[in-house]
């Protein structure tokens, strides 16, 4: 894009106006009249985009007659929209004045229509730049948990997925450059996300249903990791980082670089991370003399070692690009709390993933079509759980995905297009803890998304229809002895062993047609303020694991039974006679924003009613884990239940989730800034009762000092008690976390460097994450300090 901007300026300087096509030239200033360099000026609904030079000037050429909507973006400033009408091939000169915004406004990359935190009808957040590097962690959920409306299901620091407004798992889609990351992290909390934050350019979060853009698996939201693996320009640039963390002796190194020629661009990145078991504080003990004693202990089997690399190349054209990238991602990590009764085993996961992405963009000189976006992905994923040096269970996922966006020329001032999306996944689990049968899921969808400005109103509408098929040819229905611990067993041991061997095997094929509709409006009702309203109806097909599970899931400590099965009147598990229906979410979002000035804020309230919500209930029964411990020991109590797991059954019910997110930023001076935030979600059954592992109310503040060389931040977050719990779930005490960081920029041998020090949990507080399955045995890490150096070129 920089090369194109320089070319436009050169043409404008060398040729007389009579030779040029219609041209807009101008300058971008701030509210103090000073020039703004590197501001981006783009024509909405087209690929025309330039950046301002050192004098704040820009030139856009090759414009056709008609109404043009210009969009001006610069870091630290509110976005600016300006309509300009071109007639008779005239040239125009304009001046844009940008106003300061204390809340960073960054566009979402992977959506056909324009979206940002301050301008879209749906609520979005973007983590990028220094904030991304400051918050990045070994797992995706832990990286994003400081964003409003986003929590982590913290699994002993080795695995975590984001929780968006109380929803996670199969309802929150995780993508890389708009394509499914295609791991098995949505199946269980002990499965790590196969994506790396240290080499990412930005991470985007769409809160609430994002099914229009990504499909029915995004009924609760989307997390999109954006990197430059398929480069769109050949400007030479790069970044590297080395860091050491004290709490787990973690060592991290990463780099990414882009370079090329006029026609070809090349990209490479790599990372390496190694960490030991991490330490946590424990609560004070009171001795016989009434004195307090504090201590520390280590979460066993919480170590990890990860590495990976990506190489990519693109062919650059005047009207687009086409490129391909290949990534190899490897991770070995312990699984804390992997037990079978009273016996704790050292089990670790060995994850390998190969990902190929082909991305392209082509701008058309066509009466109807303006641009074609192409995304193609192939992912080969394997995750082996290793016990005692031998592979116990292996999970595999092979996914092929194709997405084509056809964006039309502006039609009656409407911008948008139609999207075609195909995805096919083969998921397989083999071994003692393979609680789901092999299955194939295939989906094909067509979506339409449009937006238009009506004076002070921005209207965004869309719809999507999808066909989803789930096929499994080896579904098992074992005749297990599911029983309550207090019931009297009438059958003898021989009869029990004989009945447990009987297993029914059958084929399953389900077809669903989810339909999603969305409409939203943003009203700029007075200068510097807007009001957003978004309503949507989204449908989701249940996942294979929700339907077909039948077996021990050691990561959650439960015996899982899918919705395809049910308990009969005698308490035996058999096939269900209930219809397998779509999950349907009716969501409304209301947002009030102050977009400019020294004080900015985003206040959002939401209400989401989900009908036919798939979730697990505790049946009160127990079943043998089926794990082989070798020869039975003599003298074992026949009433010992240590090898049994509680039976959890997937069922459906109507639920309601409602809450708010609040973010306020105050730019006190050019150097000092104060941020305040809070979020809350109430997740309950419509007929009474609470959903499990719902994050508590939290609020906090960040105080920042920023100069050209020095950056310092202190972040305080308060998590309240959570006593709204599901049956068999325990309450969690509240806690306060204090984090701080300081970095200093310097230049050595023409290399821009940043030295930094980060401190987390500075008060060494015992903090247990309510949304974690391991909250009782794996609290958050204790006090920790990270020292690092980052370089830019």
Coordinates of N, CA and C in Angstrom, one line a residue, residues 467-602:
X467 N -26.1 -25.3 5.5 CA -26.5 -26.7 5.6 C -25.4 -27.5 6.3
X468 N -25.7 -28.1 7.4 CA -24.7 -28.9 8.2 C -25.1 -30.3 8.3
X469 N -24.1 -31.2 8.0 CA -24.4 -32.6 8.1 C -23.3 -33.2 9.0
X470 N -23.8 -34.1 9.9 CA -22.9 -34.8 10.8 C -23.1 -36.3 10.6
X471 N -22.0 -37.0 10.2 CA -22.0 -38.5 10.0 C -21.0 -39.2 10.9
X472 N -21.5 -40.3 11.4 CA -20.6 -41.1 12.2 C -21.0 -42.6 12.0
X473 N -20.0 -43.4 11.7 CA -20.3 -44.8 11.3 C -20.0 -45.8 12.4
X474 N -19.6 -45.4 13.6 CA -19.2 -46.3 14.6 C -19.6 -45.8 16.0
X475 N -20.8 -45.4 16.1 CA -21.3 -44.9 17.4 C -21.6 -46.0 18.4
X476 N -21.0 -45.9 19.6 CA -21.1 -46.9 20.6 C -22.1 -46.6 21.7
X477 N -22.9 -47.6 22.1 CA -23.7 -47.5 23.2 C -23.4 -48.7 24.2
X478 N -22.4 -48.5 25.0 CA -22.1 -49.6 26.0 C -23.2 -49.8 27.0
X479 N -23.3 -51.0 27.5 CA -24.2 -51.3 28.6 C -23.5 -51.2 29.9
X480 N -23.3 -49.9 30.3 CA -22.5 -49.7 31.5 C -23.3 -49.8 32.7
X481 N -22.6 -50.1 33.8 CA -23.3 -50.2 35.1 C -23.3 -48.8 35.8
X482 N -24.2 -47.9 35.4 CA -24.3 -46.6 36.0 C -25.2 -46.7 37.2
X483 N -24.7 -46.3 38.3 CA -25.4 -46.5 39.6 C -25.1 -45.3 40.6
X484 N -26.0 -45.2 41.5 CA -25.7 -44.3 42.6 C -24.9 -45.0 43.7
X485 N -24.1 -44.2 44.4 CA -23.3 -44.8 45.4 C -24.1 -45.4 46.6
X486 N -25.3 -44.9 46.8 CA -26.0 -45.4 48.0 C -27.0 -46.5 47.6
X487 N -27.1 -46.9 46.3 CA -28.0 -47.9 46.0 C -27.5 -49.3 46.3
X488 N -28.3 -50.3 46.6 CA -27.9 -51.7 46.9 C -27.8 -52.4 45.6
X489 N -26.6 -53.0 45.4 CA -26.3 -53.7 44.2 C -26.8 -55.2 44.3
X490 N -27.8 -55.6 43.5 CA -28.4 -56.9 43.6 C -27.7 -57.9 42.7
X491 N -27.1 -57.4 41.6 CA -26.4 -58.4 40.8 C -25.1 -58.8 41.3
X492 N -24.6 -60.0 41.1 CA -23.3 -60.4 41.5 C -22.2 -59.9 40.6
X493 N -21.0 -60.0 41.0 CA -19.9 -59.4 40.2 C -19.8 -60.1 38.8
X494 N -20.1 -61.4 38.7 CA -20.0 -62.0 37.5 C -21.0 -61.5 36.5
X495 N -22.2 -61.3 36.9 CA -23.3 -60.7 36.1 C -22.9 -59.3 35.6
X496 N -22.3 -58.6 36.5 CA -21.9 -57.2 36.2 C -20.9 -57.2 35.1
X497 N -19.9 -58.0 35.2 CA -18.8 -58.0 34.2 C -19.4 -58.5 32.8
X498 N -20.3 -59.4 32.9 CA -20.9 -60.0 31.7 C -21.7 -58.9 30.9
X499 N -22.5 -58.2 31.7 CA -23.4 -57.1 31.1 C -22.6 -56.0 30.6
X500 N -21.5 -55.6 31.2 CA -20.7 -54.5 30.8 C -20.0 -54.7 29.5
X501 N -19.9 -56.0 29.0 CA -19.3 -56.2 27.8 C -20.2 -56.0 26.6
X502 N -21.5 -55.9 26.8 CA -22.4 -55.8 25.7 C -22.4 -54.3 25.2
X503 N -22.1 -54.1 23.9 CA -22.1 -52.8 23.3 C -22.8 -52.8 22.0
X504 N -23.7 -51.8 21.9 CA -24.4 -51.7 20.6 C -23.6 -50.7 19.7
X505 N -23.6 -51.0 18.4 CA -22.8 -50.2 17.4 C -23.8 -49.8 16.3
X506 N -23.9 -48.5 16.0 CA -24.8 -48.1 14.9 C -24.3 -46.9 14.2
X507 N -24.9 -46.6 13.1 CA -24.6 -45.4 12.3 C -25.5 -44.3 12.6
X508 N -24.9 -43.1 12.5 CA -25.7 -41.8 12.8 C -25.5 -40.8 11.6
X509 N -26.5 -40.2 11.2 CA -26.4 -39.2 10.2 C -27.5 -38.1 10.5
X510 N -27.1 -36.9 10.7 CA -28.0 -35.8 11.0 C -27.7 -34.7 10.0
X511 N -28.8 -34.0 9.6 CA -28.7 -32.8 8.7 C -29.5 -31.7 9.3
X512 N -28.8 -30.5 9.4 CA -29.4 -29.3 9.9 C -29.4 -28.2 8.9
X513 N -30.3 -27.2 9.1 CA -30.3 -26.0 8.2 C -30.4 -24.8 9.1
X514 N -29.3 -24.3 9.7 CA -29.3 -23.1 10.5 C -29.5 -21.9 9.6
X515 N -30.3 -21.0 10.1 CA -30.5 -19.7 9.5 C -30.3 -18.6 10.5
X516 N -29.5 -17.6 10.1 CA -29.2 -16.5 10.9 C -29.5 -15.1 10.3
X517 N -30.1 -14.2 11.0 CA -30.5 -12.9 10.5 C -30.0 -11.9 11.5
X518 N -29.6 -10.7 11.0 CA -29.0 -9.7 11.9 C -29.3 -8.3 11.3
X519 N -29.6 -7.4 12.2 CA -29.8 -6.0 11.7 C -29.3 -5.0 12.8
X520 N -28.7 -4.0 12.4 CA -28.1 -3.0 13.4 C -28.1 -1.6 12.9
X521 N -28.1 -0.7 13.8 CA -28.0 0.7 13.4 C -27.1 1.5 14.4
X522 N -26.3 2.4 13.9 CA -25.5 3.3 14.7 C -25.9 4.7 14.4
X523 N -26.3 5.4 15.4 CA -26.9 6.8 15.3 C -25.9 7.8 15.9
X524 N -25.3 8.6 15.1 CA -24.5 9.7 15.6 C -25.5 10.9 16.0
X525 N -26.1 10.8 17.2 CA -27.1 11.7 17.6 C -26.7 13.1 18.0
X526 N -25.4 13.2 18.3 CA -24.8 14.5 18.6 C -23.3 14.4 18.4
X527 N -22.6 15.5 18.1 CA -21.2 15.4 17.9 C -20.5 14.7 19.0
X528 N -19.6 13.7 18.6 CA -18.7 12.9 19.5 C -19.5 11.8 20.2
X529 N -20.7 11.6 20.0 CA -21.5 10.5 20.6 C -22.2 9.7 19.6
X530 N -22.4 8.4 19.8 CA -23.3 7.6 19.0 C -23.9 6.5 19.9
X531 N -25.0 6.0 19.3 CA -25.8 5.0 20.0 C -26.0 3.9 19.0
X532 N -25.6 2.6 19.5 CA -25.7 1.5 18.6 C -26.8 0.5 19.1
X533 N -27.5 -0.1 18.2 CA -28.5 -1.1 18.5 C -28.3 -2.3 17.5
X534 N -28.2 -3.5 18.0 CA -28.1 -4.6 17.1 C -29.0 -5.7 17.6
X535 N -29.8 -6.3 16.7 CA -30.6 -7.5 17.0 C -30.3 -8.6 16.1
X536 N -30.3 -9.8 16.6 CA -30.0 -10.9 15.7 C -30.7 -12.2 16.2
X537 N -30.9 -13.1 15.3 CA -31.5 -14.4 15.6 C -30.5 -15.4 14.9
X538 N -29.9 -16.2 15.7 CA -28.8 -17.1 15.2 C -29.1 -18.5 15.6
X539 N -28.9 -19.5 14.7 CA -29.1 -20.9 14.9 C -27.8 -21.6 14.8
X540 N -27.7 -22.7 15.7 CA -26.5 -23.5 15.7 C -26.8 -25.0 15.7
X541 N -26.1 -25.7 14.9 CA -26.2 -27.2 14.9 C -25.4 -27.7 16.0
X542 N -25.8 -28.7 16.8 CA -25.0 -29.2 17.9 C -23.8 -29.9 17.3
X543 N -22.7 -29.9 18.1 CA -21.4 -30.5 17.6 C -21.5 -32.0 17.8
X544 N -20.6 -32.7 17.2 CA -20.5 -34.1 17.3 C -20.3 -34.6 18.7
X545 N -19.5 -33.9 19.5 CA -19.2 -34.3 20.9 C -20.5 -34.1 21.7
X546 N -21.3 -33.1 21.5 CA -22.5 -32.9 22.2 C -23.5 -34.0 22.0
X547 N -23.5 -34.5 20.8 CA -24.5 -35.5 20.4 C -24.0 -37.0 20.7
X548 N -22.7 -37.3 20.4 CA -22.3 -38.7 20.3 C -21.4 -39.1 21.4
X549 N -21.1 -38.3 22.3 CA -20.1 -38.7 23.4 C -20.7 -39.8 24.2
X550 N -19.8 -40.7 24.6 CA -20.2 -41.8 25.5 C -18.9 -42.4 26.0
X551 N -18.4 -41.9 27.2 CA -17.2 -42.4 27.7 C -16.6 -41.5 28.7
X552 N -15.4 -41.9 29.3 CA -14.8 -41.1 30.3 C -14.0 -40.0 29.7
X553 N -14.2 -38.7 30.2 CA -13.5 -37.6 29.8 C -12.6 -37.1 31.0
X554 N -11.4 -37.6 31.1 CA -10.6 -37.4 32.3 C -10.2 -35.9 32.4
X555 N -10.1 -35.1 31.3 CA -9.8 -33.7 31.5 C -10.8 -33.0 32.3
X556 N -12.1 -33.4 32.3 CA -13.1 -32.7 33.1 C -13.5 -33.6 34.3
X557 N -13.0 -34.8 34.4 CA -13.3 -35.7 35.6 C -14.7 -36.2 35.5
X558 N -15.2 -36.4 34.3 CA -16.6 -36.8 34.2 C -16.7 -38.0 33.2
X559 N -17.8 -38.7 33.3 CA -18.2 -39.7 32.3 C -19.3 -39.0 31.4
X560 N -18.9 -38.7 30.2 CA -19.8 -37.9 29.3 C -20.7 -38.7 28.5
X561 N -22.0 -38.3 28.4 CA -23.0 -39.0 27.6 C -23.7 -38.0 26.8
X562 N -23.7 -38.1 25.4 CA -24.3 -37.1 24.5 C -25.8 -37.1 24.5
X563 N -26.3 -36.0 23.8 CA -27.7 -35.8 23.8 C -28.5 -36.8 22.9
X564 N -27.7 -37.7 22.2 CA -28.4 -38.7 21.4 C -28.9 -39.8 22.4
X565 N -28.5 -39.8 23.6 CA -28.8 -40.8 24.6 C -29.6 -40.2 25.7
X566 N -30.3 -41.1 26.6 CA -31.0 -40.6 27.7 C -31.2 -41.7 28.7
X567 N -31.7 -41.3 29.9 CA -32.0 -42.2 30.9 C -33.4 -42.7 30.8
X568 N -33.7 -44.0 30.9 CA -35.0 -44.4 30.8 C -35.6 -44.4 32.3
X569 N -36.8 -44.9 32.4 CA -37.5 -44.9 33.7 C -36.8 -45.7 34.7
X570 N -36.1 -46.8 34.3 CA -35.4 -47.6 35.2 C -34.0 -47.1 35.5
X571 N -33.6 -46.0 35.0 CA -32.3 -45.4 35.2 C -31.2 -46.0 34.3
X572 N -31.6 -46.7 33.2 CA -30.6 -47.2 32.3 C -30.4 -46.2 31.1
X573 N -29.2 -46.2 30.6 CA -28.9 -45.3 29.5 C -29.2 -46.0 28.2
X574 N -30.0 -45.3 27.3 CA -30.3 -45.9 26.0 C -30.5 -44.7 25.1
X575 N -30.9 -45.1 23.9 CA -31.2 -44.0 22.8 C -32.3 -43.1 23.3
X576 N -32.2 -41.8 23.0 CA -33.2 -40.9 23.4 C -34.3 -40.8 22.3
X577 N -35.5 -40.6 22.7 CA -36.6 -40.4 21.8 C -36.9 -39.0 21.5
X578 N -36.1 -38.1 22.1 CA -36.3 -36.7 21.9 C -35.7 -36.2 20.6
X579 N -36.3 -35.3 19.9 CA -35.8 -34.7 18.6 C -34.5 -34.0 18.9
X580 N -33.6 -34.1 17.9 CA -32.4 -33.3 18.0 C -32.6 -32.0 17.2
X581 N -32.7 -30.9 17.9 CA -33.0 -29.7 17.3 C -31.9 -28.7 17.3
X582 N -32.1 -27.6 16.5 CA -31.1 -26.5 16.5 C -31.1 -25.7 17.8
X583 N -30.0 -25.2 18.1 CA -29.9 -24.2 19.2 C -30.2 -22.8 18.6
X584 N -31.0 -22.0 19.3 CA -31.4 -20.8 18.7 C -31.2 -19.6 19.7
X585 N -30.4 -18.6 19.3 CA -30.1 -17.5 20.1 C -30.8 -16.2 19.6
X586 N -31.6 -15.6 20.4 CA -32.2 -14.3 20.1 C -31.4 -13.2 21.0
X587 N -30.7 -12.4 20.3 CA -29.8 -11.5 21.0 C -30.0 -10.0 20.7
X588 N -29.9 -9.2 21.7 CA -30.1 -7.7 21.5 C -28.9 -7.0 22.2
X589 N -28.3 -6.1 21.5 CA -27.2 -5.3 22.1 C -27.5 -3.8 22.0
X590 N -27.3 -3.1 23.1 CA -27.5 -1.7 23.1 C -26.1 -1.0 23.6
X591 N -25.6 -0.1 22.8 CA -24.3 0.5 23.0 C -24.4 2.0 23.0
X592 N -23.8 2.6 24.0 CA -23.6 4.1 24.0 C -22.1 4.4 24.0
X593 N -21.7 5.3 23.1 CA -20.2 5.5 23.0 C -19.9 7.0 22.9
X594 N -18.9 7.4 23.5 CA -18.3 8.8 23.3 C -17.0 8.6 22.5
X595 N -16.9 9.1 21.3 CA -15.9 8.7 20.4 C -14.7 9.6 20.4
X596 N -14.8 10.8 20.8 CA -13.7 11.8 20.7 C -13.6 12.6 22.0
X597 N -12.4 13.3 22.1 CA -12.1 14.2 23.2 C -11.2 13.5 24.2
X598 N -10.9 14.2 25.3 CA -10.0 13.6 26.3 C -10.6 12.5 27.1
X599 N -12.0 12.4 27.1 CA -12.7 11.3 27.7 C -13.5 10.5 26.7
X600 N -13.3 9.2 26.7 CA -14.1 8.4 25.8 C -14.6 7.2 26.5
X601 N -15.8 6.7 26.1 CA -16.3 5.5 26.8 C -17.1 4.7 25.8
X602 N -17.2 3.4 26.2 CA -18.1 2.4 25.5 C -18.9 1.7 26.6

